[in-house]
């Protein structure tokens, strides 16, 4: 229990207001709070003199502010100011500053003007169109955009391709998916991926095997793919459809109407192929050297699946194999006949050489006999002339 004290309370310190202020001061309006009371409003009850002072509540520690650089602050402030805009222009209507669209030049006039372009100018036009295109451009699309005839466009493309191929350029010109496209050089792929912050697109061995079967045997059904690989391919085919490397071509006319699958334009662009005829043949697979096979095996993601030889064996069909065997047998028979003919020719040549040597020996013997003096006429022979 606190002891009484003679210290006046806050109410005693402030004189009562009866509507009139001290001399020389204006009366406060009714209902207004005096400034002195508002400025120094003490607590309702003063603590005792000998009572310990109450502990002041500690203010909660503020969370440390995240470190923001000056450049980021300036960017945030500029973005905020851009959102607010200029208040003085809120009531002003925007003026029309765009020029009316010009009418497109008729193709006949464009083609007539294109005939007067030099070969170098045509090459720059083609290069510009290839740079602007987001996908491979066909020669017909270039002709429609420039008016230049197809022959001059093909010459310009050939020259551009040689320029990018021969010189040290970071850009190459490829003929892919039936068109032409400028692409980054494969030598600089690491720098391009680092700048774009993208990961290299790689396919698993299962995806590569399934895609190879579809590419070489299309149109092909899913049961046919699974019959070659020996495993379920549903998930892999679905992933290839999502990547737009495979598309549905239709349904096969047989019981069950299975779906037929084939490759897409994106497949040609992904593998930088001009068309499906640019795919390597089975003979080229067989002719791969051991060095190239090791490279292929090393670069292909490792999974439990057969190697290149297994894929080649799966992709080959019986009819083609029978034809190859028949042609191989014919070539072996022809080779045997050729060897027999060469052996007979060698035997005839040796016989001719022996006959020539024998004739030469006889001729030499006759020559020596003619050179030696012969004996006199035999007794009883005809008399010598003039006897």
XYZ file of C-alpha atoms in Angstrom:
387
model
C 0.000 0.000 0.000
C 1.475 3.356 -1.047
C 1.926 6.206 1.365
C 0.101 9.525 0.837
C 2.134 12.321 -0.629
C 1.870 16.093 -0.681
C 2.688 16.228 -4.416
C -0.259 17.694 -6.314
C -1.843 15.650 -8.999
C -2.073 16.651 -12.619
C -5.593 17.933 -12.099
C -4.366 20.281 -9.362
C -1.528 21.652 -11.509
C -3.887 22.798 -14.264
C -6.210 25.642 -13.216
C -9.823 25.164 -13.917
C -11.150 26.898 -17.012
C -14.363 28.826 -16.476
C -14.656 30.255 -19.873
C -12.360 33.292 -19.305
C -8.613 33.093 -19.762
C -5.987 35.102 -17.929
C -5.525 38.766 -18.578
C -4.515 39.582 -22.134
C -5.514 36.163 -23.493
C -8.533 35.384 -25.652
C -11.210 33.090 -24.382
C -11.061 29.566 -25.675
C -13.964 28.490 -27.812
C -16.528 26.248 -26.291
C -15.592 22.625 -26.445
C -11.943 23.319 -27.294
C -9.156 21.728 -25.302
C -6.535 24.150 -23.897
C -3.129 23.819 -25.513
C -1.346 23.571 -22.177
C -3.476 20.686 -21.071
C -3.070 18.964 -24.394
C 0.666 19.477 -24.413
C 1.306 18.164 -20.913
C -1.239 15.531 -20.138
C 0.309 13.470 -17.319
C -0.838 10.011 -16.330
C -4.033 9.679 -14.317
C -2.244 8.936 -11.029
C 1.296 9.801 -10.023
C 3.335 7.037 -8.456
C 4.581 7.326 -4.922
C 7.968 8.941 -4.287
C 9.428 5.809 -2.652
C 7.827 3.449 -5.114
C 10.087 2.074 -7.736
C 9.628 3.585 -11.162
C 7.734 1.314 -13.524
C 9.837 -0.359 -16.119
C 9.412 1.129 -19.559
C 8.068 -1.381 -22.092
C 10.794 -2.225 -24.539
C 9.936 -1.310 -28.113
C 9.847 -4.307 -30.470
C 13.013 -4.635 -32.458
C 12.467 -3.732 -36.095
C 13.288 -6.418 -38.639
C 16.490 -5.676 -40.534
C 15.688 -4.039 -43.833
C 16.765 -6.022 -46.884
C 19.805 -4.631 -48.610
C 18.787 -2.822 -51.777
C 21.311 -1.217 -54.061
C 21.064 2.388 -55.171
C 20.433 1.319 -58.752
C 17.458 -0.808 -57.690
C 16.059 2.069 -55.628
C 16.372 4.421 -58.597
C 14.645 1.859 -60.842
C 11.779 1.409 -58.350
C 11.370 5.148 -57.986
C 11.356 5.642 -61.755
C 8.761 2.882 -62.160
C 6.576 4.442 -59.485
C 6.811 7.879 -61.098
C 5.979 6.363 -64.472
C 2.843 4.823 -62.981
C 1.711 8.110 -61.503
C 2.322 10.091 -64.654
C 2.061 13.845 -64.947
C -1.053 15.152 -63.103
C -1.036 18.296 -65.231
C -1.790 16.198 -68.349
C -4.686 14.236 -66.892
C -7.315 16.491 -68.478
C -5.497 16.809 -71.837
C -6.448 14.547 -74.720
C -3.621 12.778 -76.561
C -2.761 14.023 -80.031
C -2.672 11.699 -83.032
C 1.040 11.432 -83.904
C 0.906 8.263 -86.053
C 1.180 8.670 -89.798
C -1.503 6.992 -91.874
C -0.470 3.620 -93.285
C 0.870 3.726 -96.816
C -0.746 1.482 -99.366
C 1.182 -1.677 -100.136
C 3.008 -1.598 -103.459
C 1.457 -3.958 -106.017
C 3.508 -7.067 -106.651
C 3.932 -6.256 -110.345
C 5.605 -2.942 -109.539
C 7.663 -4.593 -106.802
C 8.884 -7.255 -109.242
C 9.704 -4.600 -111.853
C 11.769 -2.673 -109.293
C 13.487 -5.873 -108.141
C 14.740 -6.580 -111.663
C 16.930 -3.471 -111.457
C 18.623 -4.604 -108.234
C 22.217 -5.731 -108.426
C 23.356 -9.143 -107.233
C 24.895 -7.672 -104.080
C 21.697 -5.771 -103.322
C 19.643 -8.949 -103.733
C 21.983 -10.711 -101.327
C 21.443 -7.999 -98.689
C 17.664 -8.252 -99.160
C 17.777 -12.021 -98.629
C 19.973 -11.597 -95.570
C 17.526 -9.093 -94.076
C 14.547 -11.387 -94.601
C 16.398 -14.321 -93.047
C 17.369 -12.186 -90.060
C 13.766 -11.083 -89.461
C 12.217 -14.526 -89.864
C 11.468 -16.567 -86.757
C 11.302 -19.827 -88.716
C 12.895 -21.210 -91.885
C 11.906 -19.230 -94.976
C 11.196 -20.875 -98.310
C 12.356 -19.379 -101.579
C 8.740 -18.731 -102.552
C 8.170 -16.699 -99.382
C 11.258 -14.643 -100.154
C 10.017 -14.041 -103.695
C 6.615 -12.881 -102.425
C 8.252 -10.437 -99.999
C 10.947 -9.046 -102.311
C 9.696 -9.558 -105.862
C 13.050 -11.058 -106.877
C 12.799 -14.072 -109.166
C 13.623 -17.533 -107.849
C 16.825 -17.984 -109.852
C 18.445 -14.847 -108.449
C 17.314 -15.742 -104.947
C 18.912 -19.192 -105.178
C 22.190 -17.646 -106.373
C 22.107 -15.186 -103.466
C 21.431 -17.999 -101.000
C 24.292 -20.048 -102.409
C 26.674 -17.112 -102.084
C 25.511 -16.312 -98.559
C 25.885 -19.932 -97.537
C 29.466 -19.975 -98.814
C 30.214 -16.674 -97.057
C 29.029 -17.924 -93.668
C 30.648 -21.323 -94.190
C 34.107 -20.196 -95.282
C 34.689 -17.139 -93.101
C 35.050 -17.087 -89.290
C 31.416 -16.191 -88.576
C 29.265 -16.709 -85.518
C 26.251 -17.325 -87.744
C 25.662 -20.132 -90.219
C 23.026 -20.527 -92.927
C 21.274 -23.904 -92.948
C 18.645 -25.340 -95.250
C 16.203 -26.923 -92.823
C 12.585 -28.052 -93.034
C 12.286 -27.082 -96.684
C 13.494 -23.519 -96.062
C 16.522 -21.450 -95.098
C 17.382 -20.179 -91.625
C 20.192 -18.244 -89.960
C 21.478 -20.068 -86.891
C 24.213 -19.571 -84.343
C 27.453 -21.392 -84.966
C 27.725 -24.719 -83.098
C 31.204 -23.647 -81.956
C 29.621 -20.838 -79.898
C 26.742 -22.839 -78.435
C 28.104 -22.669 -74.879
C 28.233 -18.869 -74.941
C 24.752 -18.621 -76.472
C 23.238 -20.900 -73.821
C 24.943 -18.944 -71.032
C 23.628 -15.640 -72.402
C 20.081 -16.949 -72.870
C 20.244 -18.848 -69.564
C 18.798 -21.999 -71.109
C 19.793 -25.616 -70.768
C 20.780 -27.716 -73.783
C 17.912 -29.774 -75.149
C 18.781 -33.427 -74.935
C 16.692 -36.525 -75.503
C 16.910 -39.758 -73.570
C 17.903 -42.977 -75.282
C 14.310 -44.223 -75.121
C 13.081 -41.039 -76.802
C 15.775 -41.256 -79.479
C 14.970 -44.880 -80.245
C 11.229 -44.211 -80.476
C 11.788 -41.112 -82.597
C 14.132 -43.007 -84.920
C 11.575 -45.779 -85.434
C 8.846 -43.233 -86.213
C 11.119 -41.284 -88.567
C 12.212 -44.332 -90.599
C 8.983 -46.341 -90.539
C 6.330 -43.593 -90.633
C 3.409 -43.819 -90.765
C 3.709 -46.266 -87.905
C 1.394 -47.313 -85.087
C 2.208 -47.551 -81.412
C 1.939 -51.382 -81.319
C 4.459 -51.560 -84.164
C 6.838 -49.310 -82.230
C 6.452 -51.414 -79.097
C 6.957 -54.600 -81.123
C 10.340 -53.294 -82.296
C 11.493 -51.901 -78.943
C 9.978 -54.652 -76.828
C 8.719 -52.245 -74.147
C 5.723 -49.972 -73.600
C 6.178 -46.650 -75.420
C 3.046 -44.759 -74.336
C 4.798 -42.261 -72.069
C 7.602 -41.641 -74.547
C 5.190 -41.084 -77.451
C 3.143 -38.668 -75.329
C 6.291 -36.704 -74.435
C 7.280 -36.522 -78.118
C 3.784 -35.274 -78.983
C 4.074 -32.564 -76.322
C 7.457 -31.517 -77.711
C 5.847 -31.347 -81.189
C 8.464 -33.697 -82.604
C 5.755 -36.226 -83.510
C 2.227 -35.720 -84.805
C -0.829 -37.875 -85.486
C -1.259 -38.624 -89.189
C -4.546 -40.511 -88.974
C -5.818 -44.010 -88.250
C -4.817 -47.255 -89.868
C -7.456 -49.207 -91.765
C -7.401 -52.359 -89.689
C -9.314 -53.769 -86.707
C -9.093 -51.382 -83.788
C -8.157 -48.426 -86.020
C -4.783 -47.731 -84.327
C -3.397 -44.209 -84.587
C -0.622 -43.548 -87.080
C 2.311 -41.368 -86.033
C 4.814 -39.372 -88.065
C 7.422 -36.649 -87.664
C 6.725 -32.906 -87.800
C 8.348 -29.801 -89.232
C 9.759 -29.089 -85.768
C 11.530 -32.459 -85.957
C 13.391 -31.316 -89.076
C 14.255 -27.983 -87.449
C 15.412 -29.689 -84.240
C 17.865 -31.933 -86.080
C 18.741 -29.357 -88.811
C 17.474 -31.573 -91.639
C 16.344 -30.318 -95.032
C 13.790 -33.131 -95.400
C 13.317 -36.778 -94.465
C 15.551 -37.828 -97.362
C 18.453 -36.209 -95.482
C 18.240 -38.851 -92.772
C 21.257 -41.211 -92.751
C 20.616 -44.539 -94.404
C 21.076 -47.938 -92.787
C 24.096 -48.512 -94.988
C 25.711 -45.382 -93.542
C 25.067 -46.753 -90.057
C 26.792 -49.998 -91.014
C 29.738 -48.094 -92.457
C 30.330 -46.110 -89.270
C 33.885 -46.517 -88.108
C 34.684 -47.658 -84.609
C 35.726 -44.117 -83.705
C 32.381 -42.644 -84.749
C 30.503 -45.414 -82.968
C 32.363 -44.636 -79.755
C 31.459 -40.963 -80.141
C 27.792 -41.801 -80.676
C 27.743 -44.142 -77.692
C 29.469 -41.554 -75.513
C 27.211 -38.628 -76.432
C 23.985 -40.627 -76.163
C 22.554 -40.714 -72.608
C 23.229 -44.110 -71.056
C 20.198 -46.298 -70.369
C 19.432 -49.971 -70.398
C 18.927 -50.355 -74.102
C 20.798 -51.864 -77.040
C 23.489 -49.884 -78.763
C 23.679 -48.590 -82.298
C 23.952 -52.097 -83.664
C 20.728 -53.092 -81.913
C 18.886 -50.074 -83.269
C 20.091 -50.854 -86.805
C 18.964 -54.456 -86.462
C 15.535 -53.363 -85.223
C 15.023 -50.817 -87.978
C 15.876 -53.249 -90.793
C 12.986 -55.218 -92.267
C 13.012 -58.756 -93.628
C 12.196 -57.821 -97.213
C 15.068 -55.395 -97.449
C 17.379 -57.875 -95.785
C 16.389 -60.592 -98.287
C 17.025 -58.230 -101.197
C 20.406 -57.308 -99.767
C 21.297 -60.969 -99.303
C 20.272 -61.752 -102.884
C 22.333 -58.870 -104.232
C 25.249 -59.936 -102.076
C 25.018 -63.489 -103.453
C 24.923 -62.133 -107.017
C 27.930 -59.953 -106.362
C 29.818 -62.894 -104.825
C 29.014 -65.073 -107.858
C 30.105 -62.314 -110.212
C 33.302 -61.913 -108.207
C 34.003 -65.654 -108.467
C 33.467 -65.566 -112.234
C 35.764 -62.606 -112.492
C 38.443 -64.381 -110.497
C 38.113 -67.500 -112.719
C 38.330 -65.385 -115.846
C 41.419 -63.638 -114.483
C 42.989 -67.011 -113.675
C 42.256 -68.305 -117.200
C 43.713 -65.152 -118.693
C 46.853 -65.560 -116.601
C 47.200 -69.190 -117.767
C 46.788 -68.171 -121.397
C 49.350 -65.436 -120.917
C 51.832 -67.911 -119.451
C 51.198 -70.340 -122.351
C 51.716 -67.559 -124.860
C 54.949 -66.539 -123.173
C 56.151 -70.164 -123.273
C 55.248 -70.483 -126.976
C 57.019 -67.237 -127.756
C 60.093 -68.401 -125.878
C 60.102 -71.739 -127.757
C 59.708 -69.985 -131.125
C 62.486 -67.606 -130.228
C 64.728 -70.523 -129.319
C 63.975 -72.287 -132.635
C 64.595 -69.113 -134.615
C 67.914 -68.590 -132.904
C 68.939 -72.201 -133.636
C 68.044 -71.805 -137.310
C 69.958 -68.562 -137.490
C 73.062 -70.191 -136.051
C 72.707 -73.101 -138.481
C 72.500 -70.749 -141.452
C 75.545 -68.851 -140.272
C 77.788 -71.996 -140.075
C 79.377 -73.324 -143.464
C 77.583 -76.467 -144.633
C 79.255 -79.715 -146.028
C 79.865 -80.325 -149.861
C 77.373 -81.977 -152.179
C 76.682 -85.573 -151.448
C 78.180 -88.255 -153.843
C 75.922 -89.147 -156.746
C 74.221 -85.886 -156.465
C 73.502 -83.532 -159.283
C 76.544 -82.005 -160.915
C 77.518 -78.486 -160.112
C 76.464 -75.808 -162.503
C 78.926 -75.191 -165.440
C 80.465 -78.632 -165.372
